[in-house]
Coordinates of C-alpha atoms and ligand atoms in Angstrom, one line a residue:
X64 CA 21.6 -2.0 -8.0
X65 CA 22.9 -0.9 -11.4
X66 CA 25.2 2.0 -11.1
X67 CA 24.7 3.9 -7.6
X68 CA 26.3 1.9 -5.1
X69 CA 24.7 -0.6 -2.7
X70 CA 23.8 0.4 1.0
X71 CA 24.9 -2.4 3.1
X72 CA 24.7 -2.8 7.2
X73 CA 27.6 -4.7 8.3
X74 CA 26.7 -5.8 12.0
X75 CA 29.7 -7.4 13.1
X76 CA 31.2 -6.5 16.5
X77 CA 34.8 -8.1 15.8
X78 CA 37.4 -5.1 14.3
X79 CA 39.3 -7.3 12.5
X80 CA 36.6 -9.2 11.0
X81 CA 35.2 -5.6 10.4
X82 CA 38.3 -4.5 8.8
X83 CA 39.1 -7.4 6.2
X84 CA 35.1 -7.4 5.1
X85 CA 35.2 -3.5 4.6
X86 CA 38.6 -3.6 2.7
X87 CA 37.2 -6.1 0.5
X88 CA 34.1 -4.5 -0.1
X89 CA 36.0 -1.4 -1.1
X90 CA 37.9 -3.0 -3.8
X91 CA 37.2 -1.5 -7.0
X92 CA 34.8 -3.0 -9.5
X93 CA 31.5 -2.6 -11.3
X94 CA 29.6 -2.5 -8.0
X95 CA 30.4 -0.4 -5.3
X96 CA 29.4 -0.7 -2.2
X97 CA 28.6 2.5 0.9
X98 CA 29.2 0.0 4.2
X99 CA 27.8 1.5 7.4
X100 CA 28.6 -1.0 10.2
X101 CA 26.6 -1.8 13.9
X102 CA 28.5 -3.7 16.8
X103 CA 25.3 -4.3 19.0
X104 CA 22.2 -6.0 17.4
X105 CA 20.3 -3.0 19.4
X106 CA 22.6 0.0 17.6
X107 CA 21.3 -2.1 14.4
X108 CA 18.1 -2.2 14.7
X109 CA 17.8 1.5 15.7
X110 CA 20.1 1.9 12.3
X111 CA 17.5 0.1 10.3
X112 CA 14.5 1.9 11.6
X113 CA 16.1 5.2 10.2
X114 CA 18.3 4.1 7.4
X115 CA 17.8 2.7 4.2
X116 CA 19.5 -0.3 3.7
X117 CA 19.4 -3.3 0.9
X118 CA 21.7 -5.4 2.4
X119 CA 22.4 -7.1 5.8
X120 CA 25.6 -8.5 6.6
X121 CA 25.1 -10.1 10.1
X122 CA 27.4 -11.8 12.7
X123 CA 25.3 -13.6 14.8
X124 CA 27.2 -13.8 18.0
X125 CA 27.0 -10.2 18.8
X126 CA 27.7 -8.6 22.7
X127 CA 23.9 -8.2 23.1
X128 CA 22.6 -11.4 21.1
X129 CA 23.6 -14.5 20.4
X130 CA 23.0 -17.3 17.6
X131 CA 20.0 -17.6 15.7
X132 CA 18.0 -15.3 18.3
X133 CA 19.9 -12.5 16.5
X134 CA 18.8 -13.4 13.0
X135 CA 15.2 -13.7 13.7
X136 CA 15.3 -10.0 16.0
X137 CA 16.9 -8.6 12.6
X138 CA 14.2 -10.4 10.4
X139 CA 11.2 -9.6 12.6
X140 CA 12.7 -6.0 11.9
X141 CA 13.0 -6.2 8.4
X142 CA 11.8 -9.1 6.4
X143 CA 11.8 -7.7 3.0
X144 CA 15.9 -7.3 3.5
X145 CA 18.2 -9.6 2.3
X146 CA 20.2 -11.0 5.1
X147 CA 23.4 -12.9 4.4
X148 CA 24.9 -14.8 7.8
X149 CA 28.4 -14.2 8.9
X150 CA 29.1 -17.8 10.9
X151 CA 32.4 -19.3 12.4
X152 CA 34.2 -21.8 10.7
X153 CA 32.9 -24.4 13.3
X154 CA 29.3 -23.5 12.9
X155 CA 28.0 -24.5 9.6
X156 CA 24.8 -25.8 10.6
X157 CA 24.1 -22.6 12.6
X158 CA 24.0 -21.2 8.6
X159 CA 21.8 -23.3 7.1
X160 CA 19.6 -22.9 10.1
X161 CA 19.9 -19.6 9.6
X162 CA 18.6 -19.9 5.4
X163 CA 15.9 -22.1 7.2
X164 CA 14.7 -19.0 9.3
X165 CA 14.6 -16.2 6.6
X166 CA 18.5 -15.3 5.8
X167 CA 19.3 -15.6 2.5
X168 CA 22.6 -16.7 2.6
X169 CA 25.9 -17.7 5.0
X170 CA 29.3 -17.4 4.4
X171 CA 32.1 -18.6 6.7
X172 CA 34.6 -16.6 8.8
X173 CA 38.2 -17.1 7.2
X174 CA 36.8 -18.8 3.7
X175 CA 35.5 -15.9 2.3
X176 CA 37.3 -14.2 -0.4
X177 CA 36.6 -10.6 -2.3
X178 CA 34.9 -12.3 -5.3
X179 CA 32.7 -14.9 -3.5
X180 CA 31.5 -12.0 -0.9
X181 CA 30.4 -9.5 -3.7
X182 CA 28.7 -12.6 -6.0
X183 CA 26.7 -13.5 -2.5
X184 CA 25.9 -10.1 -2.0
X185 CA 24.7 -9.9 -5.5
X186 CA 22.6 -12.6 -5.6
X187 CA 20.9 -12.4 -2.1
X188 CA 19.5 -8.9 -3.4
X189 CA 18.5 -10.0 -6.7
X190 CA 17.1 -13.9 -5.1
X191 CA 15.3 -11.3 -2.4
X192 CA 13.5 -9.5 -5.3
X193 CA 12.1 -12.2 -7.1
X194 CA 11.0 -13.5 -3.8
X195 CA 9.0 -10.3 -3.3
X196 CA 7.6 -9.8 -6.7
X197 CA 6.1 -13.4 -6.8
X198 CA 4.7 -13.1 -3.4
X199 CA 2.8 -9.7 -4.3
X200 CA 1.7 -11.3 -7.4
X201 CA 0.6 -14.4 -5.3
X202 CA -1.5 -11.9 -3.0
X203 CA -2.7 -9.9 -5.6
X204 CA -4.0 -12.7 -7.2
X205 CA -5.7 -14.3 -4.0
X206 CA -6.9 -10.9 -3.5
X207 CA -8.5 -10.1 -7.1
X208 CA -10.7 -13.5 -7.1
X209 CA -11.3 -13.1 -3.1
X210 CA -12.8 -9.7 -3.9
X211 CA -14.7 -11.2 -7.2
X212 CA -16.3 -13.8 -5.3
X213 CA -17.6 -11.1 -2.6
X214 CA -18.4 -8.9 -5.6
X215 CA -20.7 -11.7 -6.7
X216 CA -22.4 -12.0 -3.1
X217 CA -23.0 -8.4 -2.8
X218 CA -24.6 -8.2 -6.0
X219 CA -27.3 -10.4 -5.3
X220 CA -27.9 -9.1 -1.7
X221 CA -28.4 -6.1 -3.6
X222 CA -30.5 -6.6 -5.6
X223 CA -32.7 -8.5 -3.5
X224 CA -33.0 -5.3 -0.8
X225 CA -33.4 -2.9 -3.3
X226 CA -37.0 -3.4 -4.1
X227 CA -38.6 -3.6 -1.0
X228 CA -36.2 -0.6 -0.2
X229 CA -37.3 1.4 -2.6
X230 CA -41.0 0.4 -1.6
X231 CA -40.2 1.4 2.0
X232 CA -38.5 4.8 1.0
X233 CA -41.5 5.9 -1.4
X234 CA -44.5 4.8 1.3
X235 CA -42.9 6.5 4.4
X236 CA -42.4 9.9 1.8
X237 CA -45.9 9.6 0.9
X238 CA -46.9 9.0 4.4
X239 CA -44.8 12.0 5.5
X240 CA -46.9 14.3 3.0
X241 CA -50.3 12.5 4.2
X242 CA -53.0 14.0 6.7
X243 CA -51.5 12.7 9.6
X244 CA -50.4 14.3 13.7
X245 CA -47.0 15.4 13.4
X246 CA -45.6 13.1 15.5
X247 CA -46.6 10.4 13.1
X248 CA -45.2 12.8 10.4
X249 CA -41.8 12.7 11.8
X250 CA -41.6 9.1 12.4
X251 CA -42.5 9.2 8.6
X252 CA -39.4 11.2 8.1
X253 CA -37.2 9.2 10.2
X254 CA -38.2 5.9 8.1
X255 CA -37.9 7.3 5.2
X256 CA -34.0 8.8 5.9
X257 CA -32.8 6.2 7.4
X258 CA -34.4 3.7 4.3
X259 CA -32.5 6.4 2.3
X260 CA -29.2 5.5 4.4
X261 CA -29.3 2.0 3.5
X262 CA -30.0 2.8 0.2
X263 CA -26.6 5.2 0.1
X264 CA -25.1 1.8 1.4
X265 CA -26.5 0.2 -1.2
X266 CA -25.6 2.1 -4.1
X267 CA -22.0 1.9 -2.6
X268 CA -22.0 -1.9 -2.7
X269 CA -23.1 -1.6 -6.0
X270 CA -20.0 0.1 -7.1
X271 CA -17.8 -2.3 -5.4
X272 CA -19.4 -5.2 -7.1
X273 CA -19.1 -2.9 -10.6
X274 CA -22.7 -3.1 -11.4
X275 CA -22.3 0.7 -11.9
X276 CA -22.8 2.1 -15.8
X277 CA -19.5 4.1 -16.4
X278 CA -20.2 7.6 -18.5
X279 CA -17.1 7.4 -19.8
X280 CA -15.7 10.7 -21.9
X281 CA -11.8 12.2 -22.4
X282 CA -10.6 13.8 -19.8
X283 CA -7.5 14.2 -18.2
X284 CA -6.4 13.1 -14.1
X285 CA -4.4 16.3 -13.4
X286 CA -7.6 18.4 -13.7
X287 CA -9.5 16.0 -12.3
X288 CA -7.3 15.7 -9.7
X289 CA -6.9 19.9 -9.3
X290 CA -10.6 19.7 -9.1
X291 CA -11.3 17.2 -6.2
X292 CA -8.2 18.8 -3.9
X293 CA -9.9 22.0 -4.7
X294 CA -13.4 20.8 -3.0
X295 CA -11.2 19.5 -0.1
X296 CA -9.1 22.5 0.5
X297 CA -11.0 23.4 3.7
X298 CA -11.2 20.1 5.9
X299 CA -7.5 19.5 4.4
X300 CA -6.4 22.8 5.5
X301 CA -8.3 22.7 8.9
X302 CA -6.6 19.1 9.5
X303 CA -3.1 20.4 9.5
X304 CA -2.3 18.7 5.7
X305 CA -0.1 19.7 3.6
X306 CA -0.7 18.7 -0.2
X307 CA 2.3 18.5 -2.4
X308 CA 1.5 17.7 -6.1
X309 CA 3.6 16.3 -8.8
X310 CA 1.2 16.7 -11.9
X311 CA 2.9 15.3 -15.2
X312 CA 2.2 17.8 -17.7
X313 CA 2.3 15.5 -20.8
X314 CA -0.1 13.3 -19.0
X315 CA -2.6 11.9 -22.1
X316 CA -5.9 12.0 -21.4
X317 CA -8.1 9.0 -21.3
X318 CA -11.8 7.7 -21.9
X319 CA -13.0 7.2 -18.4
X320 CA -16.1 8.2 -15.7
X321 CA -15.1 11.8 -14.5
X322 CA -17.8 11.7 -11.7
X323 CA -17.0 8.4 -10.5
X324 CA -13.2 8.8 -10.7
X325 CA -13.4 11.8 -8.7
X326 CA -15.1 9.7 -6.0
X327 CA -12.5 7.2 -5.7
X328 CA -9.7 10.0 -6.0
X329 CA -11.6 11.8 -3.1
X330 CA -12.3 8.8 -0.8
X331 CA -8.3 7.9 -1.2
X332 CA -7.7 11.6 0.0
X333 CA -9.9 11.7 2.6
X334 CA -8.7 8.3 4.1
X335 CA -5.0 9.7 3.9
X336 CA -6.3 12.8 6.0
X337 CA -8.5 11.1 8.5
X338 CA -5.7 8.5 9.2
X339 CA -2.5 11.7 9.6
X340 CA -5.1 14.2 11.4
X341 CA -6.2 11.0 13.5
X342 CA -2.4 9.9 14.5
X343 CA -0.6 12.8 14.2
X344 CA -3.2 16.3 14.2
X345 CA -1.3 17.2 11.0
X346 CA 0.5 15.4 7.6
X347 CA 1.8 15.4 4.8
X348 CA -0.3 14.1 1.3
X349 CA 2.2 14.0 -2.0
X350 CA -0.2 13.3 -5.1
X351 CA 1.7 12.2 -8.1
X352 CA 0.2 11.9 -11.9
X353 CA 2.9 10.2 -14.2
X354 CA 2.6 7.6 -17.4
X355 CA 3.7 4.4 -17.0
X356 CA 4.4 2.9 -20.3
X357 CA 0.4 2.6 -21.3
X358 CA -1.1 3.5 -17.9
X359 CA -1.6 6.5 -16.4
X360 CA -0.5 6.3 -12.6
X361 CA -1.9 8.4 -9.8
X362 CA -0.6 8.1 -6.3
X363 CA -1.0 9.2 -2.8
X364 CA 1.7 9.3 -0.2
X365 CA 0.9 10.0 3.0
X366 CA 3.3 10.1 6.5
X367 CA 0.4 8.7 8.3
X368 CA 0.0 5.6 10.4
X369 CA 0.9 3.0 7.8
X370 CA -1.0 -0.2 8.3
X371 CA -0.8 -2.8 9.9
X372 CA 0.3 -6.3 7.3
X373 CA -2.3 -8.0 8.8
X374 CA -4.6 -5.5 7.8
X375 CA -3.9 -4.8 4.6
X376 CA -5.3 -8.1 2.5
X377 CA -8.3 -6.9 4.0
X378 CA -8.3 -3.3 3.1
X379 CA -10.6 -3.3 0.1
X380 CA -13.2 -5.5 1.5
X381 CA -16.7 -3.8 1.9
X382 CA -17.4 -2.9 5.4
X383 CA -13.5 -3.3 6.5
X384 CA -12.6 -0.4 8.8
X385 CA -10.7 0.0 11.8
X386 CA -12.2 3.4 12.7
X387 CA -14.4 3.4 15.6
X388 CA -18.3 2.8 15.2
X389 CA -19.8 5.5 13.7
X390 CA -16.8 6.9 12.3
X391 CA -16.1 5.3 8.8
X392 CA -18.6 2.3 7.0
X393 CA -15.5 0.6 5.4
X394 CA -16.8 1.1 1.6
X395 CA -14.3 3.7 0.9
X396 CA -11.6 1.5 -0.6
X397 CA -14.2 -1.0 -1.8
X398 CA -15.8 1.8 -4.2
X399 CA -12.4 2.6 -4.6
X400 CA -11.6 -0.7 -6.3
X401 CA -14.9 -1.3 -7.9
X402 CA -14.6 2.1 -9.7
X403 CA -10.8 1.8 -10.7
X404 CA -11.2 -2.0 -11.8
X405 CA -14.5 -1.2 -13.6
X406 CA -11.9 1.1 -15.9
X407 CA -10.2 -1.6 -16.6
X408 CA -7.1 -0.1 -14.2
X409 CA -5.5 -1.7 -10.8
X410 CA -5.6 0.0 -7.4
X411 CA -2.4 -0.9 -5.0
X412 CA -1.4 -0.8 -1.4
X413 CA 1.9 -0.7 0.5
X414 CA 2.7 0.7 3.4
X415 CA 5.1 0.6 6.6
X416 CA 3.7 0.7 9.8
X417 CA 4.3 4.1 11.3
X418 CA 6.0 5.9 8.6
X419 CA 2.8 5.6 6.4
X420 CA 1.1 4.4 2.9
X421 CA 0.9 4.7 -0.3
X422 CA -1.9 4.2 -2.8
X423 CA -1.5 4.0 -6.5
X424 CA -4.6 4.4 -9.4
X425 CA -3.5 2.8 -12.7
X426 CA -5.8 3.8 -15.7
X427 CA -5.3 2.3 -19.4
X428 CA -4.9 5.6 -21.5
X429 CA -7.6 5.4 -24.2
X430 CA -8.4 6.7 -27.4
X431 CA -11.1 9.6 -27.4
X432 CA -14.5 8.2 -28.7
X433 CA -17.0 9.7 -29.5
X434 CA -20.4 7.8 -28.7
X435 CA -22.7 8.7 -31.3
X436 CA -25.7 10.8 -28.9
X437 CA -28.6 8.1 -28.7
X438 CA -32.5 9.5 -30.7
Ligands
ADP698 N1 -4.1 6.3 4.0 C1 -4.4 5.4 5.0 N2 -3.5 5.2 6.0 C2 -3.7 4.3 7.0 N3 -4.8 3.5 7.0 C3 -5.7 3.6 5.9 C4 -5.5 4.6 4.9 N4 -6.6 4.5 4.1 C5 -7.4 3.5 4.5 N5 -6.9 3.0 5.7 C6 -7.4 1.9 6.5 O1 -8.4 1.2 5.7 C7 -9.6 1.1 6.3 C8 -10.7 1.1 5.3 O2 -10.8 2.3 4.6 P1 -12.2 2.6 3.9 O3 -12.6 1.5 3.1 O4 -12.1 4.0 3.3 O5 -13.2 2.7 5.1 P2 -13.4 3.8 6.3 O6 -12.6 5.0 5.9 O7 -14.9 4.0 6.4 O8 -12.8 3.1 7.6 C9 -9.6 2.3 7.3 O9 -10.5 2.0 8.4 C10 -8.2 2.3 7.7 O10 -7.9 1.4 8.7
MG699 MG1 -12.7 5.9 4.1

């Protein structure tokens, strides 16, 4: 909000009420302010779907909506906005309503004066942001000790199947190699890849509930990263995508598991193909590798689908998927997050529904070590 100046909808269907907020919203001062207005609540919400905007200034009684139904259109719309209420002087209650049902603030037709408008402004936006940063840290935090708690569960499952697993998987081999008719030969082989199936699911739980060793030595994410887009060129390129990176070239290098982080980069790719080719037969992946104070952040932006709020606390859970059976087993974030938490980093989410998602890998940067070779 510092220097550049603040993009505010002004949805106010009255000229002259129009006029006197615009004039003093032009006034010269520290902020300025670029004010794009809407007389219909409908020519506003079709401005906020392709606009960005960080302010709403909203007259409720508009030709096509009135009262409090038009606040809660707007705020179904565009929650994380800050929406400050323009009400008449004989409607007062109507604005704290209004505060009651998401708006951050009212002011009153005919008492509002150049100074108090801009400090209302002001404040909504920055009162909005704190109210957004403390509820992701509230989610992240239900979600880290959610995820721990399944992590727990998964372990011991897995560790209970993987015995008789492996028992099951090394009789039906043996069985396959035995002096037995070949139909009893290929029912062998069909126990024992199958068994092997589970046991791929299995190792991929294991991951997510960080029960795997890292091999940890100093490499760096931008070559790691050329690397994996290099083994997906082909379905990439057959699925329409089109992969932009932004590679930081003084990105430090880090102790970490090169194998394992390539997984989780590669399962974050392929999700963002599947999801554009799926929607849209084509898209468009940006990759970004940049430091952020001590961690090194990796993102992917794609123009798919975006998902769906509801949908996104669930995201990392094992087995999570809303592809079709058959078509995905729902680990992919889940190893995802085991691998990057495992390396001590943080693996994030947002995304808008229909304009798509972004992904960001944070990695500590860490010292080379050498590990002395063991014998
Ligand atoms: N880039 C993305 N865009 C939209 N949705 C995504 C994206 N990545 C993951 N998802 C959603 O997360 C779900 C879980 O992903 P994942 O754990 O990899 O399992 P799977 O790919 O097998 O479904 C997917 O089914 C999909 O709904
Ligand atoms: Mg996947």
């Amino acid at each position: 909000m510092s220097s550049k100046s603040v993009s505010t909808l002004l949805v106010e269907d009255n000229p002259g009420d129009r006029r006197l907020i615009r004039e003093m919203l032009a006034e010269v001062s520290s902020i300025t302010f670029d004010v794009q207005y809407a007389d219909r609540l409908q020519a506003a919400i079709e401005y906020l779907g392709q606009n960005k905007v960080e302010v709403i200034l909203l007259d409720l009684g508009l030709p096509d909506s009135q009262g409090l139904e038009t606040l809660r259109k707007i705020y179904a719309q565009v929650p994380e906005l800050p929406i400050v209420v323009l009400t008449g002087l004989n409607d007062e209650m109507i604005g704290v309503q209004a505060v009651n049902e998401g708006a951050q603030d009212y002011l009153i037709k005919g008492q509002v004066d150049t100074h108090l408008l801009r400090r209302t402004i002001r404040y909504a936006i920055e009162r909005k942001q704190a109210e957004q940063r403390e509820r992701r840290l509230q989610l992240q935090l239900n979600l880290s000790s959610r995820l721990a708690s399944l992590g727990l569960m998964v372990e011991g499952i897995a560790h209970e199947i993987n015995n008789p697993l492996t028992s099951v998987i090394g009789f039906a081999q043996m069985l396959a190699y035995a002096d037995i008719p070949d139909d009893a030969r290929e029912d062998a082989k069909r126990v024992s890849e199958n068994a092997q199936r589970v046991a791929d699911i299995m190792k991929n739980l294991l991951t997510f509930a960080r029960q795997q060793k890292l091999r940890r030595t100093y490499i760096n994410a931008n070559d790691l990263m050329e690397a994996t887009l290099e083994m997906r060129a082909h379905p990439l390129d057959d699925s329409n995508i089109t992969v932009t990176t932004q590679l930081d070239s003084t990105l430090p290098s880090t102790m970490a598991d090169a194998a394992l982080l390539q997984q989780a980069f590669l399962n974050l790719i392929v999700n963002a193909e599947t999801e554009m080719r799926l929607a849209h037969g084509r898209g468009n992946l940006l990759i970004m590798t940049e430091q952020k104070s001590d961690m090194i952040q990796v993102s992917f932006t794609d123009d798919g689908p975006g998902i769906a709020p509801a949908n996104l606390i669930h995201l990392f859970d094992p087995f999570f998927s809303t592809r079709g059976v058959g078509q995905g087993t729902g680990l992919g974030l889940s190893v995802c997050y085991g691998i990057v938490t495992e390396h001590n980093g943080r693996i994030d989410v947002r995304s808008q529904l229909g304009k798509g998602s972004v992904f960001t890998v944070q990695l500590p940067v860490v010292a080379e070590e050498i590990y002395a070779e063991a014998g």
